[in-house]
PDB file of C-alpha atoms in Angstrom:
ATOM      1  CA  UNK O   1      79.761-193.287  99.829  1.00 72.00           C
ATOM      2  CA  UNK O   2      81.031-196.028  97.565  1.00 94.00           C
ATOM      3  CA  UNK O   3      84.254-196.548  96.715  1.00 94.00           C
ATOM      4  CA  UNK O   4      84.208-195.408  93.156  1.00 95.00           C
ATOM      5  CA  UNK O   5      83.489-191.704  94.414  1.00 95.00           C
ATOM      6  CA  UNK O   6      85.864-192.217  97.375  1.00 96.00           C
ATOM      7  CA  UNK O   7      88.806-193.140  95.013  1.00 97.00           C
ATOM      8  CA  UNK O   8      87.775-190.133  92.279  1.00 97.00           C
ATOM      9  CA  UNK O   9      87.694-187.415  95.028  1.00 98.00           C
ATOM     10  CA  UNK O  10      91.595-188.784  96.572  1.00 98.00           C
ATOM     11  CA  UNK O  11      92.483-188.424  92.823  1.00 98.00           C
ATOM     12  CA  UNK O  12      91.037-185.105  92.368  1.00 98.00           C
ATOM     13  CA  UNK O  13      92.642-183.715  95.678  1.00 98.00           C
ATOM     14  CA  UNK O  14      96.298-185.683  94.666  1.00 98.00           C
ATOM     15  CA  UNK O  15      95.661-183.551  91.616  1.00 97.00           C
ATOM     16  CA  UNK O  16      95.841-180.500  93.642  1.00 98.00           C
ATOM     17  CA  UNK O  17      99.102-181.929  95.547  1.00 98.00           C
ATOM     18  CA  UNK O  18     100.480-182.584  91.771  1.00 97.00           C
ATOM     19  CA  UNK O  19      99.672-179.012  90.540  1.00 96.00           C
ATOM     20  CA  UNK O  20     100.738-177.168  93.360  1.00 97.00           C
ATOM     21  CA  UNK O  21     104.557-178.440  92.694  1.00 97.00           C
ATOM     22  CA  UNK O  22     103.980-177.660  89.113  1.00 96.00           C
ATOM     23  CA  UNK O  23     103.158-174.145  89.862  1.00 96.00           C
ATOM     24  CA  UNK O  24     105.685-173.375  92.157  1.00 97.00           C
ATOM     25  CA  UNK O  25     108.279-175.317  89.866  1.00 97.00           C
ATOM     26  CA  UNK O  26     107.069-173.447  87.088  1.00 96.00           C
ATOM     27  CA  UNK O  27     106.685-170.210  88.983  1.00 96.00           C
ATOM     28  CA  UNK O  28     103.234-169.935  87.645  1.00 96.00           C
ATOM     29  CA  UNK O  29     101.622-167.587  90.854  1.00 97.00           C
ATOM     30  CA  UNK O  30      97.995-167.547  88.892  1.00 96.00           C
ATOM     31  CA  UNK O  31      98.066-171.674  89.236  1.00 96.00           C
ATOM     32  CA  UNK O  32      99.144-171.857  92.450  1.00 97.00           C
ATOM     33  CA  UNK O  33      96.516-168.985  93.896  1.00 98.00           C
ATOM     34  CA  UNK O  34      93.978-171.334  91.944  1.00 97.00           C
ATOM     35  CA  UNK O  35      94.254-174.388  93.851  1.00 98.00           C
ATOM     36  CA  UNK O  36      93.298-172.292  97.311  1.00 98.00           C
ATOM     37  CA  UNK O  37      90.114-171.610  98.653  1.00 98.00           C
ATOM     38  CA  UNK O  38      89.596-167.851  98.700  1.00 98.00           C
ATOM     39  CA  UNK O  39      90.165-168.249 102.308  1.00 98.00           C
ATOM     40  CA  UNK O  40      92.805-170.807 102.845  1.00 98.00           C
ATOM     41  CA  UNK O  41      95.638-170.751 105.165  1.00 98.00           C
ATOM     42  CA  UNK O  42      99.538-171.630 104.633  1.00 98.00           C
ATOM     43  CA  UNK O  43     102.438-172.794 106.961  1.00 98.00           C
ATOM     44  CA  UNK O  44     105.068-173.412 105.491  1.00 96.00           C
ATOM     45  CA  UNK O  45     107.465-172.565 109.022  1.00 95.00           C
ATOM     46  CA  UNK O  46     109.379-168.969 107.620  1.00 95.00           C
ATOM     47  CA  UNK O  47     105.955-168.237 106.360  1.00 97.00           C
ATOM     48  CA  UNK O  48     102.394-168.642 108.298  1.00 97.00           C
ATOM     49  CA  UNK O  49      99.664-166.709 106.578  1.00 98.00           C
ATOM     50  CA  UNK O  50      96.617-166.996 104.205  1.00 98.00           C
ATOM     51  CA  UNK O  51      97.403-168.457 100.978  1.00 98.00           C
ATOM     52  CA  UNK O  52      96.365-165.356  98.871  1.00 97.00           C
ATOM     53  CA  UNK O  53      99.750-163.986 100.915  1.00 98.00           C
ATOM     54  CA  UNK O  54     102.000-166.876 100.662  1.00 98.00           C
ATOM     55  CA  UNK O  55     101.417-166.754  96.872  1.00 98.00           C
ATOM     56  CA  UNK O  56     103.034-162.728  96.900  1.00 98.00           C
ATOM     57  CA  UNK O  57     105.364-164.102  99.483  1.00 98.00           C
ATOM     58  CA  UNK O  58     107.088-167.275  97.775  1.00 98.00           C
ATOM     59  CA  UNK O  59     107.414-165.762  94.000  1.00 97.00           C
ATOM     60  CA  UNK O  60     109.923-163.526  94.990  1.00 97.00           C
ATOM     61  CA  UNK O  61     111.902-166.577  97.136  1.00 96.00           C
ATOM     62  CA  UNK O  62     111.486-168.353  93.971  1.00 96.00           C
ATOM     63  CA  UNK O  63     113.143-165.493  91.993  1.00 94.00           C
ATOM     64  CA  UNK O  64     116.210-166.113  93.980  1.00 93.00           C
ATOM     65  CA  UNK O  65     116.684-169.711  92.986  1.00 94.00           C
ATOM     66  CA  UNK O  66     117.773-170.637  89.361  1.00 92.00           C
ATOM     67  CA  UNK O  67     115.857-174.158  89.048  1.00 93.00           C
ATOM     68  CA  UNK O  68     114.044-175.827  91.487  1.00 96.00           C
ATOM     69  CA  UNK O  69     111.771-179.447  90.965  1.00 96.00           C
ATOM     70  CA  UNK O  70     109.595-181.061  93.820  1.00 97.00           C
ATOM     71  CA  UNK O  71     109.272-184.562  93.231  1.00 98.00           C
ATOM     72  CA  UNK O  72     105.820-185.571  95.301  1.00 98.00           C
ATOM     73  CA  UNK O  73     106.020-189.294  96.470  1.00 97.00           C
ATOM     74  CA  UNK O  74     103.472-191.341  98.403  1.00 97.00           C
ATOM     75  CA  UNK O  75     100.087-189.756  98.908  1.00 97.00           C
ATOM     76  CA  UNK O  76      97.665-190.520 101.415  1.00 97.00           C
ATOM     77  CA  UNK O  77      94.411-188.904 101.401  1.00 98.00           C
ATOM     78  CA  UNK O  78      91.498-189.862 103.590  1.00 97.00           C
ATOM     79  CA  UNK O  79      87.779-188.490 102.780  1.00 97.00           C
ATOM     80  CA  UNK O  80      84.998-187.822 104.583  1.00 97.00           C
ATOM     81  CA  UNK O  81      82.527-186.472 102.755  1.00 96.00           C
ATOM     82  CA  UNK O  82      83.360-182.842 101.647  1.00 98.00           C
ATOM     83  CA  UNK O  83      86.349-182.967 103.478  1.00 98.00           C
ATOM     84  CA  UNK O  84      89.734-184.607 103.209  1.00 98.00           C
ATOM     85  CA  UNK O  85      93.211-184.804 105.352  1.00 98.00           C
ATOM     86  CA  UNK O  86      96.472-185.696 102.728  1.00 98.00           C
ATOM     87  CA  UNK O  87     100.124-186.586 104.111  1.00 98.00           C
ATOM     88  CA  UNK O  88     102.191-185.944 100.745  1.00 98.00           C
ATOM     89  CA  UNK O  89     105.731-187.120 101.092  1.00 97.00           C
ATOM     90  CA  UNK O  90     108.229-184.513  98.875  1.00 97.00           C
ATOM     91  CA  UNK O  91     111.706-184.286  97.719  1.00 98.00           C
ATOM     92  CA  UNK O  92     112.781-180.449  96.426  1.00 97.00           C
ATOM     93  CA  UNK O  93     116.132-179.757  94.557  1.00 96.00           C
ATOM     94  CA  UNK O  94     116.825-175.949  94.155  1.00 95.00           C
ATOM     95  CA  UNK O  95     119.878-174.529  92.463  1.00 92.00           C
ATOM     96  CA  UNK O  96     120.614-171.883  94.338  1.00 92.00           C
ATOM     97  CA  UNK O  97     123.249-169.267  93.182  1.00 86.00           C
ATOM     98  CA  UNK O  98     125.808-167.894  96.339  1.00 80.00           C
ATOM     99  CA  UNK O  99     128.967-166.354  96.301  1.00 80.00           C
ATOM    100  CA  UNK O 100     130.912-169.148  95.780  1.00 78.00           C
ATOM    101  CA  UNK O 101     128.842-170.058  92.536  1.00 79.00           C
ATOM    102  CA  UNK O 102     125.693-172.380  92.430  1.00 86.00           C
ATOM    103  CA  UNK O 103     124.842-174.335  94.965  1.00 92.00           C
ATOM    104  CA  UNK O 104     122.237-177.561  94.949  1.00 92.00           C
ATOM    105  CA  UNK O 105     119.910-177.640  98.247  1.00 94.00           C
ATOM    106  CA  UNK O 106     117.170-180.674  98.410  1.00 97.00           C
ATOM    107  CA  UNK O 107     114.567-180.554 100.990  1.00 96.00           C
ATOM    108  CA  UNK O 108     112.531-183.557 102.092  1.00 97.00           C
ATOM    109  CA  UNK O 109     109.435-183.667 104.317  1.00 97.00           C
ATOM    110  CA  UNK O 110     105.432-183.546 103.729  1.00 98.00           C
ATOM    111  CA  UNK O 111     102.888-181.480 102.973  1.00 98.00           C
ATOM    112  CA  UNK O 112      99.682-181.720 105.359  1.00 98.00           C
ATOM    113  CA  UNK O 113      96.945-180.934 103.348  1.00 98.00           C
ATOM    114  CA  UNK O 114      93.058-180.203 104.302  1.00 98.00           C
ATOM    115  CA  UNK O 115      90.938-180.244 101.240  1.00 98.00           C
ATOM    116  CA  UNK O 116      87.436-179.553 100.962  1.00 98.00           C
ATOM    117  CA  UNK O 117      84.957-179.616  98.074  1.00 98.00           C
ATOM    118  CA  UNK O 118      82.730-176.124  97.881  1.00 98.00           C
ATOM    119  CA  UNK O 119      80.321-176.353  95.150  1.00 98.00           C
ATOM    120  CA  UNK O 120      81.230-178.998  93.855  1.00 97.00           C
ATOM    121  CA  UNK O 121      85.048-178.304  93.710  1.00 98.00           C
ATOM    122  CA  UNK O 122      87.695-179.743  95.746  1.00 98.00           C
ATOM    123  CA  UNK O 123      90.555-177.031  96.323  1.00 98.00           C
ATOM    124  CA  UNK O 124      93.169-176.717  99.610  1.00 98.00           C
ATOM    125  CA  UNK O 125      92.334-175.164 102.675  1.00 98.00           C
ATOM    126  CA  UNK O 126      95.182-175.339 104.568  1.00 98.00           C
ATOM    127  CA  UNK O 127      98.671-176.616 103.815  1.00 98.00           C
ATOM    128  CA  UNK O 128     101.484-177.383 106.446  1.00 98.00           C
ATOM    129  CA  UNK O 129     105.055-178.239 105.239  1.00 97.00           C
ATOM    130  CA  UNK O 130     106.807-180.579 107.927  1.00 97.00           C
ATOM    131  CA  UNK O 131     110.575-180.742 106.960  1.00 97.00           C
ATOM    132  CA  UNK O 132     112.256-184.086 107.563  1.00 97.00           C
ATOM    133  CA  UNK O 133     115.742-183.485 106.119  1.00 96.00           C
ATOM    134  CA  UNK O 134     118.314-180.893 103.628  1.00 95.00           C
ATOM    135  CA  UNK O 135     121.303-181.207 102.092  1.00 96.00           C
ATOM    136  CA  UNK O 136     123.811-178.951 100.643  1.00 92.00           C
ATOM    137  CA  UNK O 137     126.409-179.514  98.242  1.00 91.00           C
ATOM    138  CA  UNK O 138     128.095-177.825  95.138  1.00 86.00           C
ATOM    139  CA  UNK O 139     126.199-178.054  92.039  1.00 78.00           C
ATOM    140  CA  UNK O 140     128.069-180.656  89.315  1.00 78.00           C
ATOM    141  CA  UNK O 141     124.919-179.276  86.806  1.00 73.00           C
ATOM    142  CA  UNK O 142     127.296-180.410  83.295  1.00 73.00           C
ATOM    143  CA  UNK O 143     124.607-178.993  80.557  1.00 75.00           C
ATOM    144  CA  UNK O 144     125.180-176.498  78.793  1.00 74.00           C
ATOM    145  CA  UNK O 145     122.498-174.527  78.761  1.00 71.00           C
ATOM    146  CA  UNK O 146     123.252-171.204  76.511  1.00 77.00           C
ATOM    147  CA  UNK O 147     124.311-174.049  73.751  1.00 74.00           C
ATOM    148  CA  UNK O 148     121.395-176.402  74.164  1.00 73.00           C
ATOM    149  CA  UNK O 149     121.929-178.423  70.452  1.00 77.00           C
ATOM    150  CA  UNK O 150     118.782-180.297  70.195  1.00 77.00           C
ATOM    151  CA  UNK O 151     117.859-180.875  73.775  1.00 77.00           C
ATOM    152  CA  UNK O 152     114.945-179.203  76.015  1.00 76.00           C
ATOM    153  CA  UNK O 153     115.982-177.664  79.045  1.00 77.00           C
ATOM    154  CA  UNK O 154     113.061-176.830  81.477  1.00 77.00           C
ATOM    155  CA  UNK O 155     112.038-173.171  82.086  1.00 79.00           C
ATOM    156  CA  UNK O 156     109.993-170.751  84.454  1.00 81.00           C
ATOM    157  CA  UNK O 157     106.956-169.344  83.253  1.00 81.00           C
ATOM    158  CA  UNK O 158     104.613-170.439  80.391  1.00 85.00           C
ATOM    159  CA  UNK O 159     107.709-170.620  78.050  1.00 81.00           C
ATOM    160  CA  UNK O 160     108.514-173.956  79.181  1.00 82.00           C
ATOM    161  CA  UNK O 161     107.598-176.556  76.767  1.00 79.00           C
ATOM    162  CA  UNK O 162     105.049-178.394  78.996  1.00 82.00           C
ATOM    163  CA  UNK O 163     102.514-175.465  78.465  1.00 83.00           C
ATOM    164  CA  UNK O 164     102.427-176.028  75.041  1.00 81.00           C
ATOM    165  CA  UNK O 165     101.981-179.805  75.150  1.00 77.00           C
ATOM    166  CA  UNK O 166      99.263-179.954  77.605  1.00 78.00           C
ATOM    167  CA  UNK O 167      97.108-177.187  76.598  1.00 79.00           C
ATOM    168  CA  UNK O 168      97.554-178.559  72.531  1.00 67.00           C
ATOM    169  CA  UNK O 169      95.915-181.461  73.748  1.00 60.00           C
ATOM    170  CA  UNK O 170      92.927-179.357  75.329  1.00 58.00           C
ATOM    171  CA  UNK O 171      93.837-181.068  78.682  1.00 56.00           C
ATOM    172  CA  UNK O 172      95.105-178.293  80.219  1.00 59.00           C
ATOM    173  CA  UNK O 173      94.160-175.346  81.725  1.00 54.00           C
ATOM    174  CA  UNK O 174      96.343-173.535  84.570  1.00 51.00           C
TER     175      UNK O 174
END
């Protein structure tokens, strides 16, 4: 293989690493199911299952949390052939809402990805979360988001302004 294809199939699975954070960021279940083979497997520790099932299972754990963002650092991803392993590195803030009022949780660790290209289409077959590190601490979110003024707070769900400014550009599709 030379390295021109080797370096466009790590982008296209790093693509998939990218998305998946978007769509569970977004809570956009029809992305996320999209970037699983039909037969893919999760483990994310609390949940170890196909993928079709960890889609039903983390929406609802989503629904409890206000905000969350995963910031995806380094990626390695080593091909061979049709197949690939990845070691994402990731940092996740969620706002979490308790009884003493919100709460901000991050979670640090990597995903272990196995990607494979089926016809011609590179998509996750398995996904492990290891989890390095959390921390918990009161929220000090200052905006004031039911009086916004002129900025753009982020939402869940294709109201959030990124939906409109990728697909206007015909660059993006789920």
């Amino acid at each position: 293989m030379d390295r021109l294809t080797i370096m466009a199939d790590k982008l296209e699975c790093a693509e998939l690493v990218i998305r998946m954070a978007r769509a569970i960021d977004r809570c956009d279940a029809k992305l996320l199911a999209s970037l699983f083979h039909p037969d893919a497997t999760d483990d994310h520790g609390m949940f170890v299952g196909t993928a079709r099932d960890f889609v039903d299972w983390v929406m609802p754990v989503l629904a409890t949390m206000k905000r969350t963002q995963h910031v995806i650092g380094q990626v390695l991803i080593e091909v061979d052939g049709d197949f690939a392993a990845g070691e994402s590195y990731f940092i996740a803030h969620h706002a979490l809402e308790g009884p003493d009022g919100e709460t901000f949780m991050i979670a640090a660790g990597r995903y272990l990805d196995r990607f494979e290209r089926r016809d011609g289409v590179w998509k996750i077959s398995h996904r492990q979360a290891v989890f390095d590190w959390n921390s918990t601490s009161p929220m000090t979110d200052s905006f004031d988001r039911d009086n916004p003024g002129p900025s753009t707070f982020g939402v869940r769900g294709e109201t959030d302004a990124s939906y409109a400014h990728l697909a206007g550009r015909g660059i993006f599709s789920g």
